[in-house]
């Protein structure tokens, strides 16, 4: 993937407020006018506002989760169509916080991915091993990938995000050698089992100070950024570090 086209994806998690949206978008309009492949995944109640505010820019809006059902008695959940009609084009599925805090299984994640693809959303599918699983990362990631992508025949709207759980919000970043090794493993596993190439993003304590070297890696097709995506200045600095 061309350096300048690599994905720069913000994951605000449960942070920022409605009042931050115009400020954030104004900064992007001024300093990132020509930057492509920028996605900002906001809390679901903010999708519509963010999408409308950023309408005349190249920035796309994403959700951080959604359910797999179309509609019904699922108190507190939102459907893929709701996400889409609010103005999102991307959705993060299977983030480690969803897996660990909310008990999401590979099977549930698989149903969510499938439902989101059906309505035409692009899916950022997260995988990653915990610190305890680090020595057996291959089997952990293979299981997450194969079970998460079961019976999904068209992967053209799927982007994998590799986020080692031990590197999320901890300031610990995997070494570039580790990132390269694991990204190649993920790409090979998907290619061998599904016969296609998938883009793979890296996430986990990415910030302006380390993004240049991470984005320079051939096997890295972009980054998924939590903490450092909350301020537009840092997000734009990371986007600019694509060179
Ligand atoms: P972080 O989060 O950049 O704050 O480590 C990344 C993520 O969880 O997507």
JSON list of C-alpha atoms and ligand atoms in Angstrom, two decimals:
[
{"chain": "A", "resi": 1, "resn": "UNK", "atom": "CA", "xyz": [0.00, 0.00, 0.00]},
{"chain": "A", "resi": 2, "resn": "UNK", "atom": "CA", "xyz": [1.29, 3.47, -0.88]},
{"chain": "A", "resi": 3, "resn": "UNK", "atom": "CA", "xyz": [2.66, 5.29, 2.14]},
{"chain": "A", "resi": 4, "resn": "UNK", "atom": "CA", "xyz": [0.33, 8.28, 1.71]},
{"chain": "A", "resi": 5, "resn": "UNK", "atom": "CA", "xyz": [-2.76, 6.06, 1.39]},
{"chain": "A", "resi": 6, "resn": "UNK", "atom": "CA", "xyz": [-2.25, 4.17, 4.62]},
{"chain": "A", "resi": 7, "resn": "UNK", "atom": "CA", "xyz": [-5.26, 4.35, 6.95]},
{"chain": "A", "resi": 8, "resn": "UNK", "atom": "CA", "xyz": [-5.20, 6.69, 9.92]},
{"chain": "A", "resi": 9, "resn": "UNK", "atom": "CA", "xyz": [-8.06, 5.65, 12.19]},
{"chain": "A", "resi": 10, "resn": "UNK", "atom": "CA", "xyz": [-9.05, 7.42, 15.39]},
{"chain": "A", "resi": 11, "resn": "UNK", "atom": "CA", "xyz": [-10.83, 5.53, 18.14]},
{"chain": "A", "resi": 12, "resn": "UNK", "atom": "CA", "xyz": [-12.20, 8.07, 20.59]},
{"chain": "A", "resi": 13, "resn": "UNK", "atom": "CA", "xyz": [-13.56, 5.27, 22.82]},
{"chain": "A", "resi": 14, "resn": "UNK", "atom": "CA", "xyz": [-15.84, 6.81, 25.51]},
{"chain": "A", "resi": 15, "resn": "UNK", "atom": "CA", "xyz": [-14.04, 10.15, 25.36]},
{"chain": "A", "resi": 16, "resn": "UNK", "atom": "CA", "xyz": [-14.59, 13.64, 24.02]},
{"chain": "A", "resi": 17, "resn": "UNK", "atom": "CA", "xyz": [-17.86, 15.47, 23.90]},
{"chain": "A", "resi": 18, "resn": "UNK", "atom": "CA", "xyz": [-20.22, 17.07, 21.39]},
{"chain": "A", "resi": 19, "resn": "UNK", "atom": "CA", "xyz": [-18.44, 20.38, 21.93]},
{"chain": "A", "resi": 20, "resn": "UNK", "atom": "CA", "xyz": [-15.16, 18.80, 20.75]},
{"chain": "A", "resi": 21, "resn": "UNK", "atom": "CA", "xyz": [-16.56, 17.84, 17.36]},
{"chain": "A", "resi": 22, "resn": "UNK", "atom": "CA", "xyz": [-16.60, 21.27, 15.62]},
{"chain": "A", "resi": 23, "resn": "UNK", "atom": "CA", "xyz": [-13.18, 22.10, 17.05]},
{"chain": "A", "resi": 24, "resn": "UNK", "atom": "CA", "xyz": [-11.72, 18.80, 15.86]},
{"chain": "A", "resi": 25, "resn": "UNK", "atom": "CA", "xyz": [-13.25, 19.03, 12.39]},
{"chain": "A", "resi": 26, "resn": "UNK", "atom": "CA", "xyz": [-12.28, 22.68, 11.95]},
{"chain": "A", "resi": 27, "resn": "UNK", "atom": "CA", "xyz": [-8.66, 21.77, 12.64]},
{"chain": "A", "resi": 28, "resn": "UNK", "atom": "CA", "xyz": [-8.80, 18.91, 10.13]},
{"chain": "A", "resi": 29, "resn": "UNK", "atom": "CA", "xyz": [-10.33, 21.20, 7.50]},
{"chain": "A", "resi": 30, "resn": "UNK", "atom": "CA", "xyz": [-7.48, 23.62, 7.98]},
{"chain": "A", "resi": 31, "resn": "UNK", "atom": "CA", "xyz": [-4.51, 21.29, 8.34]},
{"chain": "A", "resi": 32, "resn": "UNK", "atom": "CA", "xyz": [-5.51, 17.99, 6.75]},
{"chain": "A", "resi": 33, "resn": "UNK", "atom": "CA", "xyz": [-7.46, 19.14, 3.70]},
{"chain": "A", "resi": 34, "resn": "UNK", "atom": "CA", "xyz": [-5.65, 16.88, 1.29]},
{"chain": "A", "resi": 35, "resn": "UNK", "atom": "CA", "xyz": [-5.05, 13.94, 3.59]},
{"chain": "A", "resi": 36, "resn": "UNK", "atom": "CA", "xyz": [-6.86, 10.83, 2.44]},
{"chain": "A", "resi": 37, "resn": "UNK", "atom": "CA", "xyz": [-8.00, 7.70, 4.30]},
{"chain": "A", "resi": 38, "resn": "UNK", "atom": "CA", "xyz": [-8.74, 9.37, 7.61]},
{"chain": "A", "resi": 39, "resn": "UNK", "atom": "CA", "xyz": [-11.44, 7.77, 9.75]},
{"chain": "A", "resi": 40, "resn": "UNK", "atom": "CA", "xyz": [-12.73, 8.95, 13.12]},
{"chain": "A", "resi": 41, "resn": "UNK", "atom": "CA", "xyz": [-14.66, 6.40, 15.18]},
{"chain": "A", "resi": 42, "resn": "UNK", "atom": "CA", "xyz": [-16.76, 8.30, 17.68]},
{"chain": "A", "resi": 43, "resn": "UNK", "atom": "CA", "xyz": [-19.22, 7.27, 20.41]},
{"chain": "A", "resi": 44, "resn": "UNK", "atom": "CA", "xyz": [-22.42, 6.15, 18.69]},
{"chain": "A", "resi": 45, "resn": "UNK", "atom": "CA", "xyz": [-24.56, 9.09, 19.82]},
{"chain": "A", "resi": 46, "resn": "UNK", "atom": "CA", "xyz": [-22.08, 11.43, 18.12]},
{"chain": "A", "resi": 47, "resn": "UNK", "atom": "CA", "xyz": [-21.97, 9.69, 14.73]},
{"chain": "A", "resi": 48, "resn": "UNK", "atom": "CA", "xyz": [-24.59, 11.87, 13.08]},
{"chain": "A", "resi": 49, "resn": "UNK", "atom": "CA", "xyz": [-23.15, 15.13, 14.35]},
{"chain": "A", "resi": 50, "resn": "UNK", "atom": "CA", "xyz": [-19.61, 14.16, 13.41]},
{"chain": "A", "resi": 51, "resn": "UNK", "atom": "CA", "xyz": [-20.66, 12.96, 9.95]},
{"chain": "A", "resi": 52, "resn": "UNK", "atom": "CA", "xyz": [-22.59, 16.16, 9.24]},
{"chain": "A", "resi": 53, "resn": "UNK", "atom": "CA", "xyz": [-19.85, 18.40, 10.56]},
{"chain": "A", "resi": 54, "resn": "UNK", "atom": "CA", "xyz": [-17.22, 16.65, 8.41]},
{"chain": "A", "resi": 55, "resn": "UNK", "atom": "CA", "xyz": [-19.39, 16.33, 5.29]},
{"chain": "A", "resi": 56, "resn": "UNK", "atom": "CA", "xyz": [-17.26, 18.55, 3.07]},
{"chain": "A", "resi": 57, "resn": "UNK", "atom": "CA", "xyz": [-13.99, 16.91, 4.05]},
{"chain": "A", "resi": 58, "resn": "UNK", "atom": "CA", "xyz": [-12.24, 13.69, 3.12]},
{"chain": "A", "resi": 59, "resn": "UNK", "atom": "CA", "xyz": [-12.65, 12.45, 6.69]},
{"chain": "A", "resi": 60, "resn": "UNK", "atom": "CA", "xyz": [-14.95, 9.48, 7.19]},
{"chain": "A", "resi": 61, "resn": "UNK", "atom": "CA", "xyz": [-16.97, 8.66, 10.27]},
{"chain": "A", "resi": 62, "resn": "UNK", "atom": "CA", "xyz": [-16.92, 5.32, 12.06]},
{"chain": "A", "resi": 63, "resn": "UNK", "atom": "CA", "xyz": [-18.72, 3.57, 14.90]},
{"chain": "A", "resi": 64, "resn": "UNK", "atom": "CA", "xyz": [-16.94, 1.59, 17.63]},
{"chain": "A", "resi": 65, "resn": "UNK", "atom": "CA", "xyz": [-19.37, -1.30, 17.85]},
{"chain": "A", "resi": 66, "resn": "UNK", "atom": "CA", "xyz": [-22.88, -2.38, 16.92]},
{"chain": "A", "resi": 67, "resn": "UNK", "atom": "CA", "xyz": [-25.18, -5.39, 17.28]},
{"chain": "A", "resi": 68, "resn": "UNK", "atom": "CA", "xyz": [-25.85, -7.97, 14.56]},
{"chain": "A", "resi": 69, "resn": "UNK", "atom": "CA", "xyz": [-29.63, -7.83, 14.53]},
{"chain": "A", "resi": 70, "resn": "UNK", "atom": "CA", "xyz": [-31.64, -5.52, 12.28]},
{"chain": "A", "resi": 71, "resn": "UNK", "atom": "CA", "xyz": [-34.12, -4.51, 14.95]},
{"chain": "A", "resi": 72, "resn": "UNK", "atom": "CA", "xyz": [-36.06, -5.88, 17.90]},
{"chain": "A", "resi": 73, "resn": "UNK", "atom": "CA", "xyz": [-36.06, -6.18, 21.65]},
{"chain": "A", "resi": 74, "resn": "UNK", "atom": "CA", "xyz": [-32.35, -5.60, 22.29]},
{"chain": "A", "resi": 75, "resn": "UNK", "atom": "CA", "xyz": [-32.39, -2.80, 24.83]},
{"chain": "A", "resi": 76, "resn": "UNK", "atom": "CA", "xyz": [-29.37, -0.56, 24.58]},
{"chain": "A", "resi": 77, "resn": "UNK", "atom": "CA", "xyz": [-28.10, -1.91, 21.27]},
{"chain": "A", "resi": 78, "resn": "UNK", "atom": "CA", "xyz": [-27.91, -0.29, 17.83]},
{"chain": "A", "resi": 79, "resn": "UNK", "atom": "CA", "xyz": [-28.16, -2.02, 14.46]},
{"chain": "A", "resi": 80, "resn": "UNK", "atom": "CA", "xyz": [-25.75, -1.86, 11.52]},
{"chain": "A", "resi": 81, "resn": "UNK", "atom": "CA", "xyz": [-28.40, 0.04, 9.56]},
{"chain": "A", "resi": 82, "resn": "UNK", "atom": "CA", "xyz": [-28.74, 2.62, 12.33]},
{"chain": "A", "resi": 83, "resn": "UNK", "atom": "CA", "xyz": [-24.98, 3.11, 12.28]},
{"chain": "A", "resi": 84, "resn": "UNK", "atom": "CA", "xyz": [-25.04, 3.50, 8.53]},
{"chain": "A", "resi": 85, "resn": "UNK", "atom": "CA", "xyz": [-28.04, 5.80, 8.35]},
{"chain": "A", "resi": 86, "resn": "UNK", "atom": "CA", "xyz": [-26.47, 8.03, 11.00]},
{"chain": "A", "resi": 87, "resn": "UNK", "atom": "CA", "xyz": [-23.66, 8.64, 8.52]},
{"chain": "A", "resi": 88, "resn": "UNK", "atom": "CA", "xyz": [-20.91, 6.19, 9.42]},
{"chain": "A", "resi": 89, "resn": "UNK", "atom": "CA", "xyz": [-19.07, 4.28, 6.72]},
{"chain": "A", "resi": 90, "resn": "UNK", "atom": "CA", "xyz": [-16.79, 2.31, 9.04]},
{"chain": "A", "resi": 91, "resn": "UNK", "atom": "CA", "xyz": [-17.32, 0.27, 12.19]},
{"chain": "A", "resi": 92, "resn": "UNK", "atom": "CA", "xyz": [-14.80, -1.23, 14.60]},
{"chain": "A", "resi": 93, "resn": "UNK", "atom": "CA", "xyz": [-15.72, -4.79, 15.58]},
{"chain": "A", "resi": 94, "resn": "UNK", "atom": "CA", "xyz": [-14.04, -7.03, 18.16]},
{"chain": "A", "resi": 95, "resn": "UNK", "atom": "CA", "xyz": [-11.98, -4.39, 19.94]},
{"chain": "A", "resi": 96, "resn": "UNK", "atom": "CA", "xyz": [-10.17, -5.97, 22.90]},
{"chain": "A", "resi": 97, "resn": "UNK", "atom": "CA", "xyz": [-12.15, -3.78, 25.29]},
{"chain": "A", "resi": 98, "resn": "UNK", "atom": "CA", "xyz": [-15.35, -5.28, 23.86]},
{"chain": "A", "resi": 99, "resn": "UNK", "atom": "CA", "xyz": [-13.86, -8.77, 24.21]},
{"chain": "A", "resi": 100, "resn": "UNK", "atom": "CA", "xyz": [-12.47, -8.29, 27.72]},
{"chain": "A", "resi": 101, "resn": "UNK", "atom": "CA", "xyz": [-14.92, -5.93, 29.45]},
{"chain": "A", "resi": 102, "resn": "UNK", "atom": "CA", "xyz": [-18.13, -6.94, 27.65]},
{"chain": "A", "resi": 103, "resn": "UNK", "atom": "CA", "xyz": [-17.34, -10.61, 27.10]},
{"chain": "A", "resi": 104, "resn": "UNK", "atom": "CA", "xyz": [-17.60, -10.64, 23.32]},
{"chain": "A", "resi": 105, "resn": "UNK", "atom": "CA", "xyz": [-16.73, -14.01, 21.82]},
{"chain": "A", "resi": 106, "resn": "UNK", "atom": "CA", "xyz": [-15.31, -14.83, 18.40]},
{"chain": "A", "resi": 107, "resn": "UNK", "atom": "CA", "xyz": [-18.72, -16.19, 17.45]},
{"chain": "A", "resi": 108, "resn": "UNK", "atom": "CA", "xyz": [-20.53, -12.97, 18.35]},
{"chain": "A", "resi": 109, "resn": "UNK", "atom": "CA", "xyz": [-17.86, -10.94, 16.59]},
{"chain": "A", "resi": 110, "resn": "UNK", "atom": "CA", "xyz": [-18.32, -13.09, 13.49]},
{"chain": "A", "resi": 111, "resn": "UNK", "atom": "CA", "xyz": [-22.06, -12.39, 13.43]},
{"chain": "A", "resi": 112, "resn": "UNK", "atom": "CA", "xyz": [-21.45, -8.69, 13.88]},
{"chain": "A", "resi": 113, "resn": "UNK", "atom": "CA", "xyz": [-18.90, -8.56, 11.05]},
{"chain": "A", "resi": 114, "resn": "UNK", "atom": "CA", "xyz": [-21.24, -10.41, 8.75]},
{"chain": "A", "resi": 115, "resn": "UNK", "atom": "CA", "xyz": [-24.22, -8.13, 9.56]},
{"chain": "A", "resi": 116, "resn": "UNK", "atom": "CA", "xyz": [-22.17, -4.97, 9.10]},
{"chain": "A", "resi": 117, "resn": "UNK", "atom": "CA", "xyz": [-20.81, -6.11, 5.73]},
{"chain": "A", "resi": 118, "resn": "UNK", "atom": "CA", "xyz": [-24.34, -6.94, 4.59]},
{"chain": "A", "resi": 119, "resn": "UNK", "atom": "CA", "xyz": [-25.43, -3.32, 4.96]},
{"chain": "A", "resi": 120, "resn": "UNK", "atom": "CA", "xyz": [-22.28, -2.05, 3.26]},
{"chain": "A", "resi": 121, "resn": "UNK", "atom": "CA", "xyz": [-20.25, -0.86, 6.21]},
{"chain": "A", "resi": 122, "resn": "UNK", "atom": "CA", "xyz": [-16.48, -1.25, 6.13]},
{"chain": "A", "resi": 123, "resn": "UNK", "atom": "CA", "xyz": [-15.32, -3.31, 9.08]},
{"chain": "A", "resi": 124, "resn": "UNK", "atom": "CA", "xyz": [-12.19, -2.74, 11.13]},
{"chain": "A", "resi": 125, "resn": "UNK", "atom": "CA", "xyz": [-11.82, -6.15, 12.73]},
{"chain": "A", "resi": 126, "resn": "UNK", "atom": "CA", "xyz": [-9.55, -6.13, 15.81]},
{"chain": "A", "resi": 127, "resn": "UNK", "atom": "CA", "xyz": [-7.40, -9.02, 16.93]},
{"chain": "A", "resi": 128, "resn": "UNK", "atom": "CA", "xyz": [-4.63, -9.20, 19.50]},
{"chain": "A", "resi": 129, "resn": "UNK", "atom": "CA", "xyz": [-3.06, -11.29, 22.23]},
{"chain": "A", "resi": 130, "resn": "UNK", "atom": "CA", "xyz": [-2.85, -10.47, 25.95]},
{"chain": "A", "resi": 131, "resn": "UNK", "atom": "CA", "xyz": [0.43, -10.39, 27.84]},
{"chain": "A", "resi": 132, "resn": "UNK", "atom": "CA", "xyz": [-0.14, -13.94, 29.11]},
{"chain": "A", "resi": 133, "resn": "UNK", "atom": "CA", "xyz": [-0.77, -15.12, 25.56]},
{"chain": "A", "resi": 134, "resn": "UNK", "atom": "CA", "xyz": [2.28, -13.42, 24.08]},
{"chain": "A", "resi": 135, "resn": "UNK", "atom": "CA", "xyz": [4.36, -16.59, 23.76]},
{"chain": "A", "resi": 136, "resn": "UNK", "atom": "CA", "xyz": [1.57, -18.34, 21.83]},
{"chain": "A", "resi": 137, "resn": "UNK", "atom": "CA", "xyz": [0.42, -15.35, 19.79]},
{"chain": "A", "resi": 138, "resn": "UNK", "atom": "CA", "xyz": [0.19, -17.41, 16.60]},
{"chain": "A", "resi": 139, "resn": "UNK", "atom": "CA", "xyz": [-2.49, -19.80, 17.83]},
{"chain": "A", "resi": 140, "resn": "UNK", "atom": "CA", "xyz": [-4.42, -17.00, 19.58]},
{"chain": "A", "resi": 141, "resn": "UNK", "atom": "CA", "xyz": [-4.48, -14.79, 16.50]},
{"chain": "A", "resi": 142, "resn": "UNK", "atom": "CA", "xyz": [-5.24, -17.65, 14.15]},
{"chain": "A", "resi": 143, "resn": "UNK", "atom": "CA", "xyz": [-8.28, -18.62, 16.22]},
{"chain": "A", "resi": 144, "resn": "UNK", "atom": "CA", "xyz": [-9.52, -15.01, 16.41]},
{"chain": "A", "resi": 145, "resn": "UNK", "atom": "CA", "xyz": [-9.04, -14.56, 12.66]},
{"chain": "A", "resi": 146, "resn": "UNK", "atom": "CA", "xyz": [-10.57, -17.82, 11.48]},
{"chain": "A", "resi": 147, "resn": "UNK", "atom": "CA", "xyz": [-13.49, -17.82, 13.88]},
{"chain": "A", "resi": 148, "resn": "UNK", "atom": "CA", "xyz": [-14.14, -14.11, 13.40]},
{"chain": "A", "resi": 149, "resn": "UNK", "atom": "CA", "xyz": [-14.18, -14.48, 9.62]},
{"chain": "A", "resi": 150, "resn": "UNK", "atom": "CA", "xyz": [-16.03, -17.80, 9.39]},
{"chain": "A", "resi": 151, "resn": "UNK", "atom": "CA", "xyz": [-18.33, -18.00, 6.34]},
{"chain": "A", "resi": 152, "resn": "UNK", "atom": "CA", "xyz": [-17.47, -14.49, 5.22]},
{"chain": "A", "resi": 153, "resn": "UNK", "atom": "CA", "xyz": [-16.71, -14.89, 1.56]},
{"chain": "A", "resi": 154, "resn": "UNK", "atom": "CA", "xyz": [-16.07, -11.34, 0.49]},
{"chain": "A", "resi": 155, "resn": "UNK", "atom": "CA", "xyz": [-13.33, -9.67, 2.49]},
{"chain": "A", "resi": 156, "resn": "UNK", "atom": "CA", "xyz": [-13.04, -6.60, 0.28]},
{"chain": "A", "resi": 157, "resn": "UNK", "atom": "CA", "xyz": [-14.55, -4.39, 3.00]},
{"chain": "A", "resi": 158, "resn": "UNK", "atom": "CA", "xyz": [-12.62, -5.93, 5.86]},
{"chain": "A", "resi": 159, "resn": "UNK", "atom": "CA", "xyz": [-9.55, -4.33, 7.40]},
{"chain": "A", "resi": 160, "resn": "UNK", "atom": "CA", "xyz": [-7.80, -6.22, 10.20]},
{"chain": "A", "resi": 161, "resn": "UNK", "atom": "CA", "xyz": [-6.35, -4.24, 13.10]},
{"chain": "A", "resi": 162, "resn": "UNK", "atom": "CA", "xyz": [-3.63, -5.92, 15.12]},
{"chain": "A", "resi": 163, "resn": "UNK", "atom": "CA", "xyz": [-3.69, -4.54, 18.63]},
{"chain": "A", "resi": 164, "resn": "UNK", "atom": "CA", "xyz": [-1.59, -6.41, 21.19]},
{"chain": "A", "resi": 165, "resn": "UNK", "atom": "CA", "xyz": [-3.67, -5.98, 24.34]},
{"chain": "A", "resi": 166, "resn": "UNK", "atom": "CA", "xyz": [-0.56, -5.33, 26.43]},
{"chain": "A", "resi": 167, "resn": "UNK", "atom": "CA", "xyz": [0.22, -2.28, 24.27]},
{"chain": "A", "resi": 168, "resn": "UNK", "atom": "CA", "xyz": [-3.19, -0.58, 24.49]},
{"chain": "A", "resi": 169, "resn": "UNK", "atom": "CA", "xyz": [-3.22, 2.54, 26.64]},
{"chain": "A", "resi": 170, "resn": "UNK", "atom": "CA", "xyz": [-0.07, 1.38, 28.42]},
{"chain": "A", "resi": 171, "resn": "UNK", "atom": "CA", "xyz": [2.55, 3.38, 26.57]},
{"chain": "A", "resi": 172, "resn": "UNK", "atom": "CA", "xyz": [4.20, 0.05, 25.64]},
{"chain": "A", "resi": 173, "resn": "UNK", "atom": "CA", "xyz": [4.63, -0.24, 21.90]},
{"chain": "A", "resi": 174, "resn": "UNK", "atom": "CA", "xyz": [5.61, -3.44, 20.16]},
{"chain": "A", "resi": 175, "resn": "UNK", "atom": "CA", "xyz": [9.02, -3.19, 18.50]},
{"chain": "A", "resi": 176, "resn": "UNK", "atom": "CA", "xyz": [8.98, -2.61, 14.77]},
{"chain": "A", "resi": 177, "resn": "UNK", "atom": "CA", "xyz": [10.46, -6.10, 14.33]},
{"chain": "A", "resi": 178, "resn": "UNK", "atom": "CA", "xyz": [7.57, -7.58, 16.34]},
{"chain": "A", "resi": 179, "resn": "UNK", "atom": "CA", "xyz": [4.97, -5.60, 14.40]},
{"chain": "A", "resi": 180, "resn": "UNK", "atom": "CA", "xyz": [6.43, -6.68, 11.08]},
{"chain": "A", "resi": 181, "resn": "UNK", "atom": "CA", "xyz": [6.58, -10.34, 12.18]},
{"chain": "A", "resi": 182, "resn": "UNK", "atom": "CA", "xyz": [2.99, -10.44, 13.45]},
{"chain": "A", "resi": 183, "resn": "UNK", "atom": "CA", "xyz": [1.53, -8.47, 10.53]},
{"chain": "A", "resi": 184, "resn": "UNK", "atom": "CA", "xyz": [3.12, -10.89, 8.09]},
{"chain": "A", "resi": 185, "resn": "UNK", "atom": "CA", "xyz": [1.75, -13.79, 10.10]},
{"chain": "A", "resi": 186, "resn": "UNK", "atom": "CA", "xyz": [-1.78, -12.29, 9.97]},
{"chain": "A", "resi": 187, "resn": "UNK", "atom": "CA", "xyz": [-1.57, -11.59, 6.25]},
{"chain": "A", "resi": 188, "resn": "UNK", "atom": "CA", "xyz": [-0.24, -15.11, 5.53]},
{"chain": "A", "resi": 189, "resn": "UNK", "atom": "CA", "xyz": [-2.92, -16.74, 7.69]},
{"chain": "A", "resi": 190, "resn": "UNK", "atom": "CA", "xyz": [-5.75, -14.90, 5.93]},
{"chain": "A", "resi": 191, "resn": "UNK", "atom": "CA", "xyz": [-4.20, -15.54, 2.52]},
{"chain": "A", "resi": 192, "resn": "UNK", "atom": "CA", "xyz": [-3.73, -19.25, 3.19]},
{"chain": "A", "resi": 193, "resn": "UNK", "atom": "CA", "xyz": [-7.23, -19.76, 4.56]},
{"chain": "A", "resi": 194, "resn": "UNK", "atom": "CA", "xyz": [-9.31, -17.29, 2.59]},
{"chain": "A", "resi": 195, "resn": "UNK", "atom": "CA", "xyz": [-7.17, -16.75, -0.47]},
{"chain": "A", "resi": 196, "resn": "UNK", "atom": "CA", "xyz": [-7.11, -12.95, -0.29]},
{"chain": "A", "resi": 197, "resn": "UNK", "atom": "CA", "xyz": [-4.85, -10.14, 0.87]},
{"chain": "A", "resi": 198, "resn": "UNK", "atom": "CA", "xyz": [-6.19, -8.02, 3.72]},
{"chain": "A", "resi": 199, "resn": "UNK", "atom": "CA", "xyz": [-4.89, -4.67, 4.89]},
{"chain": "A", "resi": 200, "resn": "UNK", "atom": "CA", "xyz": [-3.59, -4.81, 8.46]},
{"chain": "A", "resi": 201, "resn": "UNK", "atom": "CA", "xyz": [-3.47, -1.78, 10.78]},
{"chain": "A", "resi": 202, "resn": "UNK", "atom": "CA", "xyz": [-1.35, -1.56, 13.91]},
{"chain": "A", "resi": 203, "resn": "UNK", "atom": "CA", "xyz": [-2.78, -0.22, 17.17]},
{"chain": "A", "resi": 204, "resn": "UNK", "atom": "CA", "xyz": [-1.51, 0.20, 20.70]},
{"chain": "A", "resi": 205, "resn": "UNK", "atom": "CA", "xyz": [0.03, 3.40, 22.06]},
{"chain": "A", "resi": 206, "resn": "UNK", "atom": "CA", "xyz": [0.59, 4.91, 18.61]},
{"chain": "A", "resi": 207, "resn": "UNK", "atom": "CA", "xyz": [1.50, 8.59, 18.91]},
{"chain": "A", "resi": 208, "resn": "UNK", "atom": "CA", "xyz": [3.24, 11.31, 16.89]},
{"chain": "A", "resi": 209, "resn": "UNK", "atom": "CA", "xyz": [6.58, 10.27, 18.42]},
{"chain": "A", "resi": 210, "resn": "UNK", "atom": "CA", "xyz": [6.47, 6.69, 17.10]},
{"chain": "A", "resi": 211, "resn": "UNK", "atom": "CA", "xyz": [4.11, 6.82, 14.13]},
{"chain": "A", "resi": 212, "resn": "UNK", "atom": "CA", "xyz": [6.74, 7.60, 11.49]},
{"chain": "A", "resi": 213, "resn": "UNK", "atom": "CA", "xyz": [8.66, 4.39, 12.06]},
{"chain": "A", "resi": 214, "resn": "UNK", "atom": "CA", "xyz": [5.52, 2.28, 12.40]},
{"chain": "A", "resi": 215, "resn": "UNK", "atom": "CA", "xyz": [3.91, 3.67, 9.23]},
{"chain": "A", "resi": 216, "resn": "UNK", "atom": "CA", "xyz": [7.16, 3.17, 7.31]},
{"chain": "A", "resi": 217, "resn": "UNK", "atom": "CA", "xyz": [6.87, -0.62, 7.71]},
{"chain": "A", "resi": 218, "resn": "UNK", "atom": "CA", "xyz": [5.78, -2.36, 4.51]},
{"chain": "A", "resi": 219, "resn": "UNK", "atom": "CA", "xyz": [3.45, -4.74, 6.32]},
{"chain": "A", "resi": 220, "resn": "UNK", "atom": "CA", "xyz": [1.63, -1.90, 8.11]},
{"chain": "A", "resi": 221, "resn": "UNK", "atom": "CA", "xyz": [-1.30, -0.53, 6.12]},
{"chain": "A", "resi": 222, "resn": "UNK", "atom": "CA", "xyz": [-2.23, 2.08, 8.69]},
{"chain": "A", "resi": 223, "resn": "UNK", "atom": "CA", "xyz": [-2.75, 2.71, 12.38]},
{"chain": "A", "resi": 224, "resn": "UNK", "atom": "CA", "xyz": [-5.61, 2.60, 14.88]},
{"chain": "A", "resi": 225, "resn": "UNK", "atom": "CA", "xyz": [-5.11, 5.28, 17.50]},
{"chain": "A", "resi": 226, "resn": "UNK", "atom": "CA", "xyz": [-6.83, 5.65, 20.87]},
{"chain": "A", "resi": 227, "resn": "UNK", "atom": "CA", "xyz": [-5.41, 8.19, 23.32]},
{"chain": "A", "resi": 228, "resn": "UNK", "atom": "CA", "xyz": [-3.45, 10.21, 20.75]},
{"chain": "A", "resi": 229, "resn": "UNK", "atom": "CA", "xyz": [-6.51, 10.62, 18.53]},
{"chain": "A", "resi": 230, "resn": "UNK", "atom": "CA", "xyz": [-8.48, 12.72, 20.99]},
{"chain": "A", "resi": 231, "resn": "UNK", "atom": "CA", "xyz": [-6.75, 15.93, 19.97]},
{"chain": "A", "resi": 232, "resn": "UNK", "atom": "CA", "xyz": [-6.84, 16.94, 16.32]},
{"chain": "A", "resi": 233, "resn": "UNK", "atom": "CA", "xyz": [-3.26, 18.26, 16.48]},
{"chain": "A", "resi": 234, "resn": "UNK", "atom": "CA", "xyz": [-1.86, 14.82, 17.36]},
{"chain": "A", "resi": 235, "resn": "UNK", "atom": "CA", "xyz": [-4.15, 13.04, 14.91]},
{"chain": "A", "resi": 236, "resn": "UNK", "atom": "CA", "xyz": [-3.00, 15.31, 12.07]},
{"chain": "A", "resi": 237, "resn": "UNK", "atom": "CA", "xyz": [0.66, 14.91, 13.07]},
{"chain": "A", "resi": 238, "resn": "UNK", "atom": "CA", "xyz": [0.24, 11.14, 12.80]},
{"chain": "A", "resi": 239, "resn": "UNK", "atom": "CA", "xyz": [-1.48, 11.50, 9.41]},
{"chain": "A", "resi": 240, "resn": "UNK", "atom": "CA", "xyz": [1.38, 13.70, 8.21]},
{"chain": "A", "resi": 241, "resn": "UNK", "atom": "CA", "xyz": [3.92, 11.15, 9.35]},
{"chain": "A", "resi": 242, "resn": "UNK", "atom": "CA", "xyz": [2.86, 9.01, 6.37]},
{"chain": "A", "resi": 243, "resn": "UNK", "atom": "CA", "xyz": [5.37, 11.18, 4.55]},
{"chain": "B", "resi": 1, "resn": "LIG", "atom": "P1", "xyz": [-4.23, 3.51, 22.49]},
{"chain": "B", "resi": 1, "resn": "LIG", "atom": "O1", "xyz": [-5.53, 2.69, 22.07]},
{"chain": "B", "resi": 1, "resn": "LIG", "atom": "O2", "xyz": [-3.71, 4.20, 21.27]},
{"chain": "B", "resi": 1, "resn": "LIG", "atom": "O3", "xyz": [-4.71, 4.49, 23.53]},
{"chain": "B", "resi": 1, "resn": "LIG", "atom": "O4", "xyz": [-3.25, 2.52, 23.04]},
{"chain": "B", "resi": 1, "resn": "LIG", "atom": "C1", "xyz": [-5.59, 2.02, 20.84]},
{"chain": "B", "resi": 1, "resn": "LIG", "atom": "C2", "xyz": [-6.90, 1.26, 20.72]},
{"chain": "B", "resi": 1, "resn": "LIG", "atom": "O5", "xyz": [-7.33, 0.65, 21.71]},
{"chain": "B", "resi": 1, "resn": "LIG", "atom": "O6", "xyz": [-7.54, 1.26, 19.65]}
]
